[in-house]
Coordinates of C-alpha atoms in Angstrom, one line a residue:
M15 CA 3.6 -19.1 -20.3
A16 CA 4.0 -19.1 -16.5
V17 CA 3.6 -15.3 -16.4
F18 CA 0.6 -15.5 -18.6
V19 CA -1.0 -18.1 -16.3
A20 CA -0.1 -16.0 -13.3
L21 CA -2.4 -13.2 -14.7
G22 CA -5.2 -15.6 -14.1
A23 CA -4.1 -15.8 -10.4
F24 CA -4.1 -12.0 -10.4
L25 CA -7.7 -11.8 -11.4
M26 CA -8.8 -14.6 -9.1
T27 CA -7.2 -12.9 -6.1
L28 CA -9.0 -9.7 -6.9
A29 CA -12.3 -11.7 -7.2
G30 CA -11.8 -13.0 -3.7
G31 CA -11.2 -9.6 -2.3
W32 CA -14.2 -8.2 -4.1
V33 CA -16.4 -10.9 -2.6
A34 CA -15.0 -10.1 0.9
Q35 CA -15.9 -6.4 0.4
R36 CA -19.5 -7.0 -0.8
V37 CA -20.7 -9.1 2.1
T38 CA -20.0 -6.7 4.9
D39 CA -23.5 -6.9 6.2
R40 CA -22.8 -10.6 7.1
R41 CA -19.5 -10.0 8.7
H42 CA -19.6 -12.9 11.0
L43 CA -20.3 -15.2 8.1
V44 CA -17.4 -13.7 6.2
L45 CA -15.0 -14.2 9.1
G46 CA -16.3 -17.8 9.7
F47 CA -15.7 -18.6 6.0
A48 CA -12.3 -16.9 6.1
G49 CA -11.3 -18.9 9.1
G50 CA -12.3 -22.1 7.4
L51 CA -10.4 -21.2 4.3
M52 CA -7.3 -20.5 6.4
L53 CA -7.6 -23.7 8.3
G54 CA -8.1 -25.7 5.1
V55 CA -5.1 -24.0 3.4
V56 CA -2.8 -24.8 6.3
G57 CA -3.9 -28.4 7.1
L58 CA -4.7 -29.7 3.6
D59 CA -2.4 -27.7 1.3
L60 CA 0.5 -25.8 2.8
L61 CA 1.7 -28.1 5.7
P62 CA 1.7 -31.4 3.7
E63 CA 3.6 -29.6 0.9
A64 CA 6.0 -28.2 3.4
I65 CA 6.7 -31.5 5.0
E66 CA 7.4 -33.1 1.6
A67 CA 9.6 -30.3 0.3
A68 CA 11.6 -29.5 3.4
G69 CA 12.8 -33.1 3.7
G70 CA 15.1 -33.7 6.6
H71 CA 14.4 -34.2 10.3
I72 CA 15.9 -32.3 13.3
F73 CA 16.2 -34.3 16.4
G74 CA 13.5 -36.7 15.3
V75 CA 11.0 -34.1 14.1
P76 CA 10.5 -33.0 10.5
A77 CA 12.1 -29.6 9.9
A78 CA 8.8 -28.2 8.4
L79 CA 6.9 -29.1 11.6
L80 CA 9.5 -27.3 13.8
L81 CA 9.2 -24.2 11.6
F82 CA 5.4 -24.6 11.7
V83 CA 5.5 -24.3 15.5
G84 CA 8.0 -21.5 15.2
G85 CA 5.7 -19.6 12.9
F86 CA 2.8 -20.0 15.3
L87 CA 4.8 -18.8 18.2
F88 CA 6.3 -15.9 16.2
A89 CA 2.8 -14.7 15.2
H90 CA 1.7 -14.8 18.8
L91 CA 4.9 -13.0 20.0
V92 CA 4.5 -10.2 17.4
E93 CA 0.9 -9.7 18.3
R94 CA 1.6 -9.5 22.0
L95 CA 4.6 -7.1 21.6
L96 CA 2.5 -4.8 19.4
A97 CA -0.4 -5.0 21.8
V98 CA 1.8 -4.2 24.8
R99 CA 3.4 -1.3 22.9
Q100 CA -0.1 0.1 22.0
A101 CA -1.3 -0.3 25.5
A102 CA 1.7 1.6 26.8
H103 CA 0.6 4.5 24.7
G104 CA -2.9 4.5 26.2
A105 CA -4.6 2.7 23.3
G106 CA -6.2 0.0 25.5
E107 CA -7.2 -3.4 24.2
E108 CA -8.2 -2.5 20.7
R109 CA -6.9 -4.5 17.8
V110 CA -3.5 -3.4 16.6
P111 CA -3.6 -2.4 12.9
Q112 CA 0.0 -3.3 12.4
V113 CA -0.8 -6.9 13.1
G114 CA -3.3 -6.9 10.2
L115 CA -0.8 -5.3 7.9
T116 CA 1.9 -7.8 8.9
A117 CA -0.4 -10.7 8.4
A118 CA -1.4 -9.4 5.0
A119 CA 2.2 -8.9 4.1
A120 CA 2.8 -12.5 4.9
M121 CA -0.1 -13.4 2.6
V122 CA 1.7 -11.4 -0.2
G123 CA 4.9 -13.3 0.5
H124 CA 3.0 -16.5 0.2
S125 CA 1.5 -15.5 -3.1
L126 CA 5.0 -14.5 -4.3
M127 CA 6.1 -18.0 -3.6
D128 CA 3.1 -19.3 -5.4
G129 CA 4.3 -17.5 -8.5
V130 CA 7.8 -18.9 -8.0
A131 CA 6.4 -22.4 -7.7
L132 CA 4.3 -21.9 -10.8
G133 CA 7.4 -20.7 -12.8
A134 CA 9.5 -23.6 -11.5
A135 CA 6.8 -26.1 -12.5
F136 CA 6.7 -24.9 -16.1
Q137 CA 10.5 -25.3 -16.2
V138 CA 9.9 -29.0 -15.4
G139 CA 7.3 -29.5 -18.1
G140 CA 3.9 -28.4 -19.4
G141 CA 1.9 -31.1 -17.5
M142 CA 3.5 -30.2 -14.2
G143 CA 2.9 -26.5 -14.9
A144 CA -0.8 -27.1 -15.7
A145 CA -1.3 -29.0 -12.5
V146 CA 0.4 -26.3 -10.4
A147 CA -1.5 -23.5 -12.3
L148 CA -4.8 -25.1 -11.4
A149 CA -3.9 -25.2 -7.7
V150 CA -2.5 -21.6 -7.7
I151 CA -5.4 -20.0 -9.6
T152 CA -8.2 -21.7 -7.6
H153 CA -6.8 -21.1 -4.1
D154 CA -5.8 -17.5 -4.9
F155 CA -9.5 -16.7 -4.5
A156 CA -9.1 -17.7 -0.9
D157 CA -5.9 -15.7 -0.6
G158 CA -7.6 -12.5 -1.9
F159 CA -10.6 -13.1 0.4
N160 CA -8.3 -13.6 3.4
T161 CA -5.9 -10.7 2.7
Y162 CA -8.7 -8.2 2.5
T163 CA -10.5 -9.7 5.6
I164 CA -7.4 -9.8 7.8
T165 CA -6.4 -6.3 6.9
S166 CA -9.9 -4.9 7.6
L167 CA -10.4 -7.0 10.8
Y168 CA -7.6 -5.2 12.6
G169 CA -9.1 -1.7 12.0
N170 CA -7.1 -0.7 8.9
A171 CA -8.8 1.7 6.5
R172 CA -10.4 0.4 3.4
R173 CA -7.6 2.0 1.3
K174 CA -4.9 0.0 3.1
A175 CA -6.9 -3.2 2.7
L176 CA -7.2 -2.5 -1.1
V177 CA -3.5 -1.8 -1.3
M178 CA -2.6 -5.1 0.3
L179 CA -5.2 -6.9 -1.9
Y180 CA -3.6 -5.5 -5.1
A181 CA -0.1 -6.3 -3.8
D182 CA -1.3 -9.9 -3.1
A183 CA -2.8 -10.1 -6.6
A184 CA 0.4 -8.9 -8.3
A185 CA 2.7 -11.1 -6.3
P186 CA 2.2 -14.3 -8.3
V187 CA 3.0 -12.5 -11.5
V188 CA 6.2 -11.1 -10.0
G189 CA 7.1 -14.5 -8.6
A190 CA 6.6 -16.2 -11.9
A191 CA 8.6 -13.6 -13.7
T192 CA 11.6 -14.1 -11.3
T193 CA 11.9 -17.7 -12.3
L194 CA 13.2 -16.5 -15.7
L195 CA 16.3 -15.5 -13.7
F196 CA 16.6 -18.2 -11.0
T197 CA 14.9 -21.2 -9.3
L198 CA 14.3 -21.3 -5.5
P199 CA 15.7 -24.5 -3.9
E200 CA 12.8 -26.9 -2.9
E201 CA 14.1 -27.3 0.6
L202 CA 14.1 -23.6 1.3
L203 CA 10.6 -23.3 -0.1
G204 CA 9.4 -26.1 2.1
C205 CA 10.9 -24.4 5.2
Y206 CA 9.2 -21.1 4.3
L207 CA 5.8 -22.9 3.8
G208 CA 6.1 -24.6 7.2
F209 CA 6.8 -21.3 9.0
F210 CA 4.1 -19.4 7.1
S211 CA 1.6 -22.2 7.9
G212 CA 2.1 -21.8 11.7
A213 CA 1.6 -18.0 11.5
L214 CA -1.5 -18.5 9.4
L215 CA -3.0 -21.1 11.8
Y216 CA -2.5 -18.7 14.7
L217 CA -4.4 -15.9 13.0
A218 CA -7.2 -18.3 12.1
A219 CA -7.5 -20.0 15.6
A220 CA -6.7 -17.0 17.9
E221 CA -8.2 -14.1 15.9
I222 CA -10.5 -14.8 13.0
L223 CA -12.7 -17.6 14.4
P224 CA -13.1 -16.1 17.9
E225 CA -14.1 -12.8 16.3
A226 CA -16.6 -14.6 14.0
H227 CA -18.4 -16.1 17.0
H228 CA -18.1 -13.2 19.4
D229 CA -21.3 -11.3 18.4
H230 CA -23.0 -14.0 16.4
P231 CA -22.4 -17.5 17.9
A232 CA -24.8 -18.9 15.3
R233 CA -24.9 -22.3 13.6
S234 CA -24.6 -20.5 10.2
T235 CA -21.2 -19.2 11.2
L236 CA -20.0 -22.6 12.0
L237 CA -21.4 -23.9 8.8
C238 CA -19.5 -21.2 6.9
T239 CA -16.3 -22.3 8.6
V240 CA -16.9 -26.0 7.6
A241 CA -17.7 -24.8 4.0
G242 CA -14.4 -22.9 3.9
V243 CA -12.5 -26.1 4.8
C244 CA -14.5 -28.2 2.3
F245 CA -13.8 -25.6 -0.5
I246 CA -10.0 -26.0 0.0
W247 CA -10.4 -29.8 0.2
L248 CA -12.2 -29.6 -3.2
V249 CA -9.5 -27.4 -4.6
V250 CA -6.7 -29.7 -3.4
G251 CA -8.5 -32.8 -4.7
I252 CA -9.0 -31.3 -8.1
A253 CA -5.4 -30.0 -8.3
G254 CA -4.0 -33.4 -7.0

């Protein structure tokens, strides 16, 4: 049942990527919306779940929050190291394609964990599985949208963006299938979500949103960002 439901997540992810491709003439609006989706996913979905699942504190601070900060710093460090390496080879200040691929790979990893969570929920019971299924399927639209947008933003070819999109779409199916063999400990899942949230917030705040407002500092771009956050809020509210 979990694998069957994950097929719905597969289709929803592809739908999000398809929308991201079709609105290239309004790139600043796409990026503004993507930034809002990422901000909403982090603040309203991933981070609260990570804090609850990870449990314990380390020197007075929830483990998930420490990993959240670590993920933010890690994303910053990786981007700087790749940028310095590219500059050393005479590439200047252009965006580094590897950063986009790394970020998209992290999105794929997140979708894989979505599938694992989906399978684990159905192991608990049908009601729990249905609730998690609703959350996974609805926000996988945002995942597909963001995966394609991030990969393309960093100068990767359309073919690579599509490869990452299909990998992200297949990941929930693979994750759900693995729960037929094992179940991921809740604490470990919470720690992963905390770390991933930090990396995702860095990309939204330091890359996606500044790029959205660089050439088109329009009110409509800001409204798209707010709309992205509100969409995730709606999804979380319905799934809750």
